mmCIF file of C-alpha atoms and ligand atoms in Angstrom:
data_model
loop_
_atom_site.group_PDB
_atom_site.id
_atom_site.type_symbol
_atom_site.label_atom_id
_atom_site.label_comp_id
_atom_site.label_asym_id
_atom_site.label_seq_id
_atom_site.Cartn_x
_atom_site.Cartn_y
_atom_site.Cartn_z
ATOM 1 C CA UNK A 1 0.000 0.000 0.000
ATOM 2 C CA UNK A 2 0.999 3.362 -1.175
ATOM 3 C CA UNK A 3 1.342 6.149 2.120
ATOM 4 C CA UNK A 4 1.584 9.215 2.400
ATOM 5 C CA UNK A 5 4.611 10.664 3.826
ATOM 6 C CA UNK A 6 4.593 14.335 4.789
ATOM 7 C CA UNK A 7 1.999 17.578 4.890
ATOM 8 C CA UNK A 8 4.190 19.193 2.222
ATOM 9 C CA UNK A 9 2.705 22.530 1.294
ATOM 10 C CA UNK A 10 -1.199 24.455 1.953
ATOM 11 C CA UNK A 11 -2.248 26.830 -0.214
ATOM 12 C CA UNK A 12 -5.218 29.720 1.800
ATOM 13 C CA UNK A 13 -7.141 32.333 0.146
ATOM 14 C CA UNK A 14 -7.061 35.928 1.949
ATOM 15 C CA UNK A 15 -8.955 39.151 1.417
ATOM 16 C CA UNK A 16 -6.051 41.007 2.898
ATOM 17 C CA UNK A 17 -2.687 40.347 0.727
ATOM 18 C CA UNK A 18 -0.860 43.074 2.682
ATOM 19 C CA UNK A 19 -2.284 42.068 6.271
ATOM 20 C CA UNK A 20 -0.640 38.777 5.237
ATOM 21 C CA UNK A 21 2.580 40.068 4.149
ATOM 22 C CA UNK A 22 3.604 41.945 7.366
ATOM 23 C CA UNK A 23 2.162 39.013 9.429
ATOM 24 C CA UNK A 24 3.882 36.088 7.598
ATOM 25 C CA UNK A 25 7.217 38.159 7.877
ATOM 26 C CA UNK A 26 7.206 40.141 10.395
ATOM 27 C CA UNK A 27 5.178 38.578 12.903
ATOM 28 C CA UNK A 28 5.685 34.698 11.999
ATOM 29 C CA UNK A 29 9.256 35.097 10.292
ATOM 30 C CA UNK A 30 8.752 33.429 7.001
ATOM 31 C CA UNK A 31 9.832 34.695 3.927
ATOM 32 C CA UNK A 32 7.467 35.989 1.237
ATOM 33 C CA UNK A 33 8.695 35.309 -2.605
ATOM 34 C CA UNK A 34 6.895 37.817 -4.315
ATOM 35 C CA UNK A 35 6.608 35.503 -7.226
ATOM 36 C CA UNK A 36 2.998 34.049 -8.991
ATOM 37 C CA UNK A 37 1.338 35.968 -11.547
ATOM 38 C CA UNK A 38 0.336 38.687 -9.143
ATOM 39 C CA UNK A 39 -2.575 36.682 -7.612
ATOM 40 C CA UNK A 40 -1.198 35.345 -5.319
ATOM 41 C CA UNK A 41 2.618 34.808 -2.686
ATOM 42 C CA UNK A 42 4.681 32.325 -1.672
ATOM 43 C CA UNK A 43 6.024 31.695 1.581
ATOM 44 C CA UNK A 44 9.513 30.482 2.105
ATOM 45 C CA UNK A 45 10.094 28.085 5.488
ATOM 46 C CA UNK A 46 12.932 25.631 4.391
ATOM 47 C CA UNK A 47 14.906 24.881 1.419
ATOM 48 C CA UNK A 48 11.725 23.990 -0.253
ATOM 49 C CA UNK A 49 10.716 26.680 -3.051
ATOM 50 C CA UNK A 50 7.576 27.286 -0.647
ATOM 51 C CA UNK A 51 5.485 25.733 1.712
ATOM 52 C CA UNK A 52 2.591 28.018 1.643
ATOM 53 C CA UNK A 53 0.769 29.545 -1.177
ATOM 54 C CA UNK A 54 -1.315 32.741 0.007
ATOM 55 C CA UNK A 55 -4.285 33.356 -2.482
ATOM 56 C CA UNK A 56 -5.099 36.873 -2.822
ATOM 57 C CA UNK A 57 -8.467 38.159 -3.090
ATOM 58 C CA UNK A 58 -9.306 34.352 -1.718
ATOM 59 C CA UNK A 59 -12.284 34.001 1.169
ATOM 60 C CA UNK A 60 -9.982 33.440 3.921
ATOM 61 C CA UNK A 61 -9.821 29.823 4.142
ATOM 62 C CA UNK A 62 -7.776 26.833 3.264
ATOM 63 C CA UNK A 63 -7.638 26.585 -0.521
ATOM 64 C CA UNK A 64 -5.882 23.377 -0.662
ATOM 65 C CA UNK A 65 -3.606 20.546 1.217
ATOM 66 C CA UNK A 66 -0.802 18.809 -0.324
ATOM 67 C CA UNK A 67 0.467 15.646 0.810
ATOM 68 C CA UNK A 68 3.681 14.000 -0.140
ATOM 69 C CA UNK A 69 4.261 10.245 -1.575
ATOM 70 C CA UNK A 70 7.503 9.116 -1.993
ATOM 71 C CA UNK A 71 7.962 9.137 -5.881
ATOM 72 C CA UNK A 72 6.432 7.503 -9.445
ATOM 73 C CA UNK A 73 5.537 4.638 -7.939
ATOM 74 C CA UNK A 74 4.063 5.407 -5.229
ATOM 75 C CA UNK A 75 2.382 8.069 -6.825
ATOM 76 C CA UNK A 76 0.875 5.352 -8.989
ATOM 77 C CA UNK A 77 -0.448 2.906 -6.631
ATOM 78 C CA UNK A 78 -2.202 5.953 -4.358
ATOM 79 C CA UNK A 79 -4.174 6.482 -7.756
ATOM 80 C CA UNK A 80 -4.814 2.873 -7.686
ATOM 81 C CA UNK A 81 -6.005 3.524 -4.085
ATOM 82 C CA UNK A 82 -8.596 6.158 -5.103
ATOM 83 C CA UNK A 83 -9.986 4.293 -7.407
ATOM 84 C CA UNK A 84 -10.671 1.253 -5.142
ATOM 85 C CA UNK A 85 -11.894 3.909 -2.746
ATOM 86 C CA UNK A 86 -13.965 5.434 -5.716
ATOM 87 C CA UNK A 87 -12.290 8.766 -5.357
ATOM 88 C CA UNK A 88 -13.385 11.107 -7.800
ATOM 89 C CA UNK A 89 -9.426 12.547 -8.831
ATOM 90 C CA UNK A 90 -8.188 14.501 -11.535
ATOM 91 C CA UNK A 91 -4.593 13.904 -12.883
ATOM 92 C CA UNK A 92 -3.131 17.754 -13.162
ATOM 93 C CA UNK A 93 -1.992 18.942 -16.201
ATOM 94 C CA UNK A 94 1.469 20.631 -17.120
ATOM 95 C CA UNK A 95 0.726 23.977 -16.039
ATOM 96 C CA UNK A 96 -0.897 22.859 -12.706
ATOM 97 C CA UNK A 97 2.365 21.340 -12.250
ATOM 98 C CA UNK A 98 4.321 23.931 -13.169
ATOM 99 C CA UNK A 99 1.869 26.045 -10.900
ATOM 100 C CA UNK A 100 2.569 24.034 -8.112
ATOM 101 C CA UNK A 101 6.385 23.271 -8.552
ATOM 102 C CA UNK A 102 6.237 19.621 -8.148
ATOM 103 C CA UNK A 103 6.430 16.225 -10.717
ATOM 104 C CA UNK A 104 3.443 14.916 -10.710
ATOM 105 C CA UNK A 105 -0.081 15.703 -8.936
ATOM 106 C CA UNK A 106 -3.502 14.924 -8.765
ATOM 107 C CA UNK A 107 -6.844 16.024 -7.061
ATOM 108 C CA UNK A 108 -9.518 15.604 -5.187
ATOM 109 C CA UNK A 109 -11.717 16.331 -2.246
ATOM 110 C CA UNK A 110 -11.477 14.341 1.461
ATOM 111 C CA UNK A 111 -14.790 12.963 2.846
ATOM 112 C CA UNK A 112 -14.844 16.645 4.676
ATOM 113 C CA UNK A 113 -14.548 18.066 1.191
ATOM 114 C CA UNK A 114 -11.316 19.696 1.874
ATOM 115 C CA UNK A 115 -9.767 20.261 -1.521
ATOM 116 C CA UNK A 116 -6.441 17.444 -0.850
ATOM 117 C CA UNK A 117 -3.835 16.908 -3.506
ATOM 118 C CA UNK A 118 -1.279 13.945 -3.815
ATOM 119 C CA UNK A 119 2.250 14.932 -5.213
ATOM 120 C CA UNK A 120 5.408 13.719 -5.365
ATOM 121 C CA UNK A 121 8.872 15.610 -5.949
ATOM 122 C CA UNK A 122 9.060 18.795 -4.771
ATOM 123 C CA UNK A 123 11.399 21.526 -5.913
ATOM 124 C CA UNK A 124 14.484 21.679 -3.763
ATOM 125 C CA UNK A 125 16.022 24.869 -3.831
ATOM 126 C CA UNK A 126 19.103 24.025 -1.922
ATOM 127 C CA UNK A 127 21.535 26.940 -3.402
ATOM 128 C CA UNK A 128 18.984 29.687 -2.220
ATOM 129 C CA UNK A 129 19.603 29.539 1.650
ATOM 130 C CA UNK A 130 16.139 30.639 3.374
ATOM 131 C CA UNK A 131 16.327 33.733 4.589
ATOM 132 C CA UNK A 132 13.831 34.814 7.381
ATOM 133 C CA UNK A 133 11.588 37.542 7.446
ATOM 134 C CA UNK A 134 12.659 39.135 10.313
ATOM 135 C CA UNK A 135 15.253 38.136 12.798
ATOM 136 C CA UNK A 136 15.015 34.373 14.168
ATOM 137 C CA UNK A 137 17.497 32.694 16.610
ATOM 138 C CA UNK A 138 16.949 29.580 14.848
ATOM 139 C CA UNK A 139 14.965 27.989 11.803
ATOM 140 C CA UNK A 140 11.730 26.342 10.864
ATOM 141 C CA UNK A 141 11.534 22.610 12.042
ATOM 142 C CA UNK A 142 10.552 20.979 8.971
ATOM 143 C CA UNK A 143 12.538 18.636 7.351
ATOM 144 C CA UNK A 144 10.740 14.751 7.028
ATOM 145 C CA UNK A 145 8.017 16.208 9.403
ATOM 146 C CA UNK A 146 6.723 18.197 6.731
ATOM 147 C CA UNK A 147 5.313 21.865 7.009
ATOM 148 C CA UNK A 148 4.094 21.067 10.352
ATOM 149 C CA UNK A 149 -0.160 19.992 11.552
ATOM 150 C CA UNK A 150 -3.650 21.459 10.920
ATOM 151 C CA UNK A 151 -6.955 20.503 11.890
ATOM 152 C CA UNK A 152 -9.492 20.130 8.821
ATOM 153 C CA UNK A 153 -13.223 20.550 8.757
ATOM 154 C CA UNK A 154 -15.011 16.922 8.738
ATOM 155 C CA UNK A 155 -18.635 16.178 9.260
ATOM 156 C CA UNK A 156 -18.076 12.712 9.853
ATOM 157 C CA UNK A 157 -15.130 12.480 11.741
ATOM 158 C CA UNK A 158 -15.177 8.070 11.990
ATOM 159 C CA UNK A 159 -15.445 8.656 8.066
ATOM 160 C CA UNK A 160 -12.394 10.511 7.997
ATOM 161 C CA UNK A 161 -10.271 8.459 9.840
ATOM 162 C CA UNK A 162 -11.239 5.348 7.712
ATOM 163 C CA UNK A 163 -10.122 7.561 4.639
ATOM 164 C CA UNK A 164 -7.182 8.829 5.774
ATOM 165 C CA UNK A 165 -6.403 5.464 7.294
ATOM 166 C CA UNK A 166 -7.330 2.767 4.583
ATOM 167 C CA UNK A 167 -6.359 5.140 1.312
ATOM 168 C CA UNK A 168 -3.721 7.855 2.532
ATOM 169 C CA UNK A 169 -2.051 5.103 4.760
ATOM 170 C CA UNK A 170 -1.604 7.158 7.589
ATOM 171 C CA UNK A 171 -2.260 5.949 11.239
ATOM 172 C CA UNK A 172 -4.575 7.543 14.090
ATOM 173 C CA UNK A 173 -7.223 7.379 16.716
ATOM 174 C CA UNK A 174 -8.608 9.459 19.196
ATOM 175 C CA UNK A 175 -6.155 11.254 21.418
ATOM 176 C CA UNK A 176 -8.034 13.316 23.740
ATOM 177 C CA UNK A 177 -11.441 12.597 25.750
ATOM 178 C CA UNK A 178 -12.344 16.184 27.054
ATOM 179 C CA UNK A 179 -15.536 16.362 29.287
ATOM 180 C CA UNK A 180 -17.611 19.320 27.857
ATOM 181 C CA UNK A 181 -18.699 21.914 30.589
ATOM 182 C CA UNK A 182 -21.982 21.574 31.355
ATOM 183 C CA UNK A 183 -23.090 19.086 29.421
ATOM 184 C CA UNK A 184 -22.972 15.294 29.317
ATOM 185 C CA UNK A 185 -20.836 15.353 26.083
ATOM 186 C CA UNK A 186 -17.444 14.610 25.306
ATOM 187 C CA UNK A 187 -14.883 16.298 22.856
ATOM 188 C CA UNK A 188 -13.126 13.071 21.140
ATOM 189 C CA UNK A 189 -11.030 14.722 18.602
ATOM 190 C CA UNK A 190 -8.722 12.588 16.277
ATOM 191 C CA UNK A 191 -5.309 12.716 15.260
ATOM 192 C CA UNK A 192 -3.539 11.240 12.670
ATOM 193 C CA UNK A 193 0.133 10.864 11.518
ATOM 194 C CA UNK A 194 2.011 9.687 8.452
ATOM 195 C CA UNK A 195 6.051 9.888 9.775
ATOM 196 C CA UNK A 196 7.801 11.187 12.754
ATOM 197 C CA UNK A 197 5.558 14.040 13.667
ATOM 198 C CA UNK A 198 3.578 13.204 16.205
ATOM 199 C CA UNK A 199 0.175 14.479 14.288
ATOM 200 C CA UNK A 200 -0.121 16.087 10.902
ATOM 201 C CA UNK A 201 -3.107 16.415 10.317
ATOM 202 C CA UNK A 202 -6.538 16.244 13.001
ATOM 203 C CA UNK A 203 -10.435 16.420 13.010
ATOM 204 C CA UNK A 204 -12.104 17.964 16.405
ATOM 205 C CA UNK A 205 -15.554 16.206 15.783
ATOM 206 C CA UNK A 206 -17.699 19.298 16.264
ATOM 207 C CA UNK A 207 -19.172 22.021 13.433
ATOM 208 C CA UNK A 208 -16.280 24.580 12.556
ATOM 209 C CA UNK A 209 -16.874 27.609 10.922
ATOM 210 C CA UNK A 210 -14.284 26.966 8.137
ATOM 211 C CA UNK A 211 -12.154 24.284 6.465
ATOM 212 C CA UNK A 212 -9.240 24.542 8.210
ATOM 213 C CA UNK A 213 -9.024 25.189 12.467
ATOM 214 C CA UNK A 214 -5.341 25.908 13.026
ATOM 215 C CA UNK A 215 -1.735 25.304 11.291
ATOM 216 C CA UNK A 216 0.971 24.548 13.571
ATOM 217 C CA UNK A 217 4.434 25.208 12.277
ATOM 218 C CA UNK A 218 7.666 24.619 14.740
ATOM 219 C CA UNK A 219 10.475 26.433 15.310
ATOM 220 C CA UNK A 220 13.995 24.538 16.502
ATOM 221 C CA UNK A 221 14.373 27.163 19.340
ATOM 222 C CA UNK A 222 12.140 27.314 22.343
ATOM 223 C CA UNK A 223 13.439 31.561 22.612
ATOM 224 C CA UNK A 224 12.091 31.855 18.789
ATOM 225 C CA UNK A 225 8.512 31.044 20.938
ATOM 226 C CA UNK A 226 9.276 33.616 22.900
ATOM 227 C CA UNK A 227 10.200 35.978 21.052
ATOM 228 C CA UNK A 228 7.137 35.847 18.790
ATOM 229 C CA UNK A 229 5.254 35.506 21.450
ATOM 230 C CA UNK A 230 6.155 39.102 22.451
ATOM 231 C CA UNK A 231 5.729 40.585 19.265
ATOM 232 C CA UNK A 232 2.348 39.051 18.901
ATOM 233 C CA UNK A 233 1.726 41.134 22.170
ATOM 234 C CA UNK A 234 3.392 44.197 21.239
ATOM 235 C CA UNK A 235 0.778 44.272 17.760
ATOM 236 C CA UNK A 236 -1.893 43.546 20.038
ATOM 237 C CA UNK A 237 -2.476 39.969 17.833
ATOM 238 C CA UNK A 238 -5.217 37.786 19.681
ATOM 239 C CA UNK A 239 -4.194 35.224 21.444
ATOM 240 C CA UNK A 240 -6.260 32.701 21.315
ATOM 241 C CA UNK A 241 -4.631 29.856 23.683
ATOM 242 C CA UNK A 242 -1.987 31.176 25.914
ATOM 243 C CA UNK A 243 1.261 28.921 25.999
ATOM 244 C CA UNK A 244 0.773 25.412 27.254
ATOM 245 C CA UNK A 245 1.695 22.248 26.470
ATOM 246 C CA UNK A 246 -0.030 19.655 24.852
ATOM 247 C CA UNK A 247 -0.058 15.922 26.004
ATOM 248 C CA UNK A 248 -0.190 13.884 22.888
ATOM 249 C CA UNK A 249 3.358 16.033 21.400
ATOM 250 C CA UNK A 250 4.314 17.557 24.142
ATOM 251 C CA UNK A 251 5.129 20.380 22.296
ATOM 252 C CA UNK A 252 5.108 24.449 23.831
ATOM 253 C CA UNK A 253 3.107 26.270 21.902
ATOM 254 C CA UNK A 254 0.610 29.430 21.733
ATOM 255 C CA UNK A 255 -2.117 30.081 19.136
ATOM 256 C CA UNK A 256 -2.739 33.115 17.655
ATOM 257 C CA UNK A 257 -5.408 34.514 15.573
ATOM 258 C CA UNK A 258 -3.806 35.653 11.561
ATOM 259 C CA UNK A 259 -5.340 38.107 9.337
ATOM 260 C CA UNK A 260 -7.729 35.706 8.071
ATOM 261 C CA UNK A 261 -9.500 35.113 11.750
ATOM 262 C CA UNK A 262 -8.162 31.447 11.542
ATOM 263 C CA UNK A 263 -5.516 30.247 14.101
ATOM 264 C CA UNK A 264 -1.617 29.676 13.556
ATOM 265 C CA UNK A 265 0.060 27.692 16.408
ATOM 266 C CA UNK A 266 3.817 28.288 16.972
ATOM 267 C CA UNK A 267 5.487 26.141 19.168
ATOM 268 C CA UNK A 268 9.064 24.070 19.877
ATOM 269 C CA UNK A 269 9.761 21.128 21.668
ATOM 270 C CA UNK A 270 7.597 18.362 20.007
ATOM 271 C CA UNK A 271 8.357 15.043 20.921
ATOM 272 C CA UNK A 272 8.308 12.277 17.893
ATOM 273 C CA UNK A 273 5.095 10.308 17.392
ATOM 274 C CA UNK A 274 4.379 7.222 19.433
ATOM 275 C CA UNK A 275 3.349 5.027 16.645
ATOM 276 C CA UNK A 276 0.666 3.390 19.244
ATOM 277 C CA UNK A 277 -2.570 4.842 20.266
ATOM 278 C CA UNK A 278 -2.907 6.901 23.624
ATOM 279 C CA UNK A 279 -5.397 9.109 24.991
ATOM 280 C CA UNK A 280 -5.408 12.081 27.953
ATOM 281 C CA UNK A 281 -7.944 13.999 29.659
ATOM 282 C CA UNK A 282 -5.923 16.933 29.758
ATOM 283 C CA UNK A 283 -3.027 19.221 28.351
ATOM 284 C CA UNK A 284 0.229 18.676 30.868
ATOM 285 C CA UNK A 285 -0.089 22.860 32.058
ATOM 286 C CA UNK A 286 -1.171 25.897 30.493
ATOM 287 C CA UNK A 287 -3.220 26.483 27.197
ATOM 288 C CA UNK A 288 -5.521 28.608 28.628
ATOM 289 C CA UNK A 289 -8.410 30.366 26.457
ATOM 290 C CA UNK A 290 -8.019 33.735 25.799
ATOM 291 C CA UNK A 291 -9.234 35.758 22.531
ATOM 292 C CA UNK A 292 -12.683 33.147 22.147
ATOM 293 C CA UNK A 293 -14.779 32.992 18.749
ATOM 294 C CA UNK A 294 -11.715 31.290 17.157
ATOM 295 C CA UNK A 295 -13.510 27.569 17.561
ATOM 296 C CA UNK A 296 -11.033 26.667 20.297
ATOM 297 C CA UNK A 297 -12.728 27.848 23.337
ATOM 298 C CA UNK A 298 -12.444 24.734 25.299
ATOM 299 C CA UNK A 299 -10.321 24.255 28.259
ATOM 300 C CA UNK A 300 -7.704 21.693 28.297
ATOM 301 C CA UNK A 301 -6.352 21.864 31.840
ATOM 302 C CA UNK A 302 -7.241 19.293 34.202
HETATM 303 C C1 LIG B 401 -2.696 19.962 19.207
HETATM 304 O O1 LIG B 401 -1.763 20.323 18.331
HETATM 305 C C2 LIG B 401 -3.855 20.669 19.199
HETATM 306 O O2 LIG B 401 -3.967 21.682 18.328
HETATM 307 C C3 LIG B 401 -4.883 20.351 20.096
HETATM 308 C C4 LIG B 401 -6.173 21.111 20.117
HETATM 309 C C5 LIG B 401 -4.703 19.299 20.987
HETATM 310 C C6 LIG B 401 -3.519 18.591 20.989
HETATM 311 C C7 LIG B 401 -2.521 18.915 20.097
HETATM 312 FE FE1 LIG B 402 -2.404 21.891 17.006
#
């Protein structure tokens, strides 16, 4: 069976190009390539060409999630996947290609309808150093953890998981089981993982407002936390869940709201995926809600 491999690259539509500029840059420290055919950016993390396409004049969403296969072949047998899944996918075409600097890629929409593409070979851009937006003490983690994690929009969350499970080939379950206040219900969301990262991709199990929840991106530095941290304060940036740290990656991490009222989560410190199925009832400290409307107003602490 074909798997996927990495969260390679997201592509988001926003209303407010410049908004996004200064807070990719300055705020997160990524570099914008002002390349595209003036509708849209790129954002630099790694030695990749980009991780992130930014959309302009898009509805502020998630346009589109690429995930990685190893090469040809494997690129081959995932289409053989889809069709034994009855996928509805569309082989791109030259210019889509070209469009999205990679070999080969095809498309089609996840049980959530979350526009998901399958690629292999990304352009490598190893003689162009990144260069950060603004000062950083260290880099991006990315490397065979791909960008980083986000939590998509699925109606049928068990429906999901058997997708992403039985034709992506990644591996998951539910991590947390979070009593909801005041009522007799539980918050069961599900995370799932395709290599060392401990979850790339996750579905909270309740309505959400938009496709995507969050994207979590990692820095190698716990000060580069910090440090954005403050300048998130000094811009007066919402905050939507004040540094914690999460039990299923035990990573450090804040979330703040970004110009297109969706969240970004920075954090540092991630430990490597288990490869068996856990669950917790709580985050290990912090995390508190701050800024609320952001579909993450639930309390994690015990
Ligand atoms: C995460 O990365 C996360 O976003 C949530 C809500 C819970 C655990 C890990
Ligand atoms: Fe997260």
């Amino acid at each position: 069976m074909a798997k996927v491999t990495e969260f390679g690259y997201l592509g988001i539509g926003v209303k407010d190009g410049d908004a996004w500029r200064e807070f990719a840059s300055q705020v997160v420290g990524m570099e914008v390539l002002d390349e595209g055919d003036g509708d849209r950016f790129y954002l630099r993390m790694d030695n990749q060409h980009h991780r992130i396409v930014v959309n302009l004049h898009g509805d502020d969403d998630m346009d589109f999630i690429g995930w990685r296969v190893a090469g040809p072949e494997e690129f081959d047998e995932m289409k053989r996947q889809l069709d034994a899944a009855g996928v509805d996918w569309k082989q791109a075409d030259g210019e889509e290609r070209k469009e999205r600097m990679v070999l080969d890629l095809l498309k089609f929409k996840d049980p959530g309808g979350n526009p998901t593409e399958i690629y292999h070979g990304p352009r490598i851009e190893t003689f162009l150093p990144f260069h950060p937006g603004r000062r950083m003490y260290g880099r991006f983690l990315t490397g065979t953890g791909g960008v980083g994690h986000c939590i998509l929009r699925q109606d049928d969350v068990q429906k999901a998981y058997r997708f992403y499970t039985d034709v992506l080939g990644m591996r998951g379950s539910v991590e947390y089981n979070l009593p909801i206040p005041g009522t007799p219900m539980t918050a069961s969301p599900v995370f799932m993982h395709c290599n060392d990262r401990d979850h790339s991709v996750a579905f909270l199990g309740a309505p959400m407002a938009k496709r995507i929840n969050h994207l979590m991106i990692e820095v190698e530095n716990m000060d580069d936390v910090g440090y954005t941290l403050d300048i998130v304060r000094k811009r007066k940036i919402p905050v939507a869940i004040q540094p914690g740290k999460h039990s299923n990656d035990q990573m450090w991490s804040f979330y703040m709201g970004n110009p297109s009222g969706w969240l970004w989560e920075y954090g540092w410190g991630a430990r490597k995926a288990t490869h068996q199925s856990e669950y917790y009832v709580a985050d290990v400290w912090g995390h508190g809600v701050e800024a609320t409307g952001f579909g993450m107003d639930l309390e994690m602490q015990a």
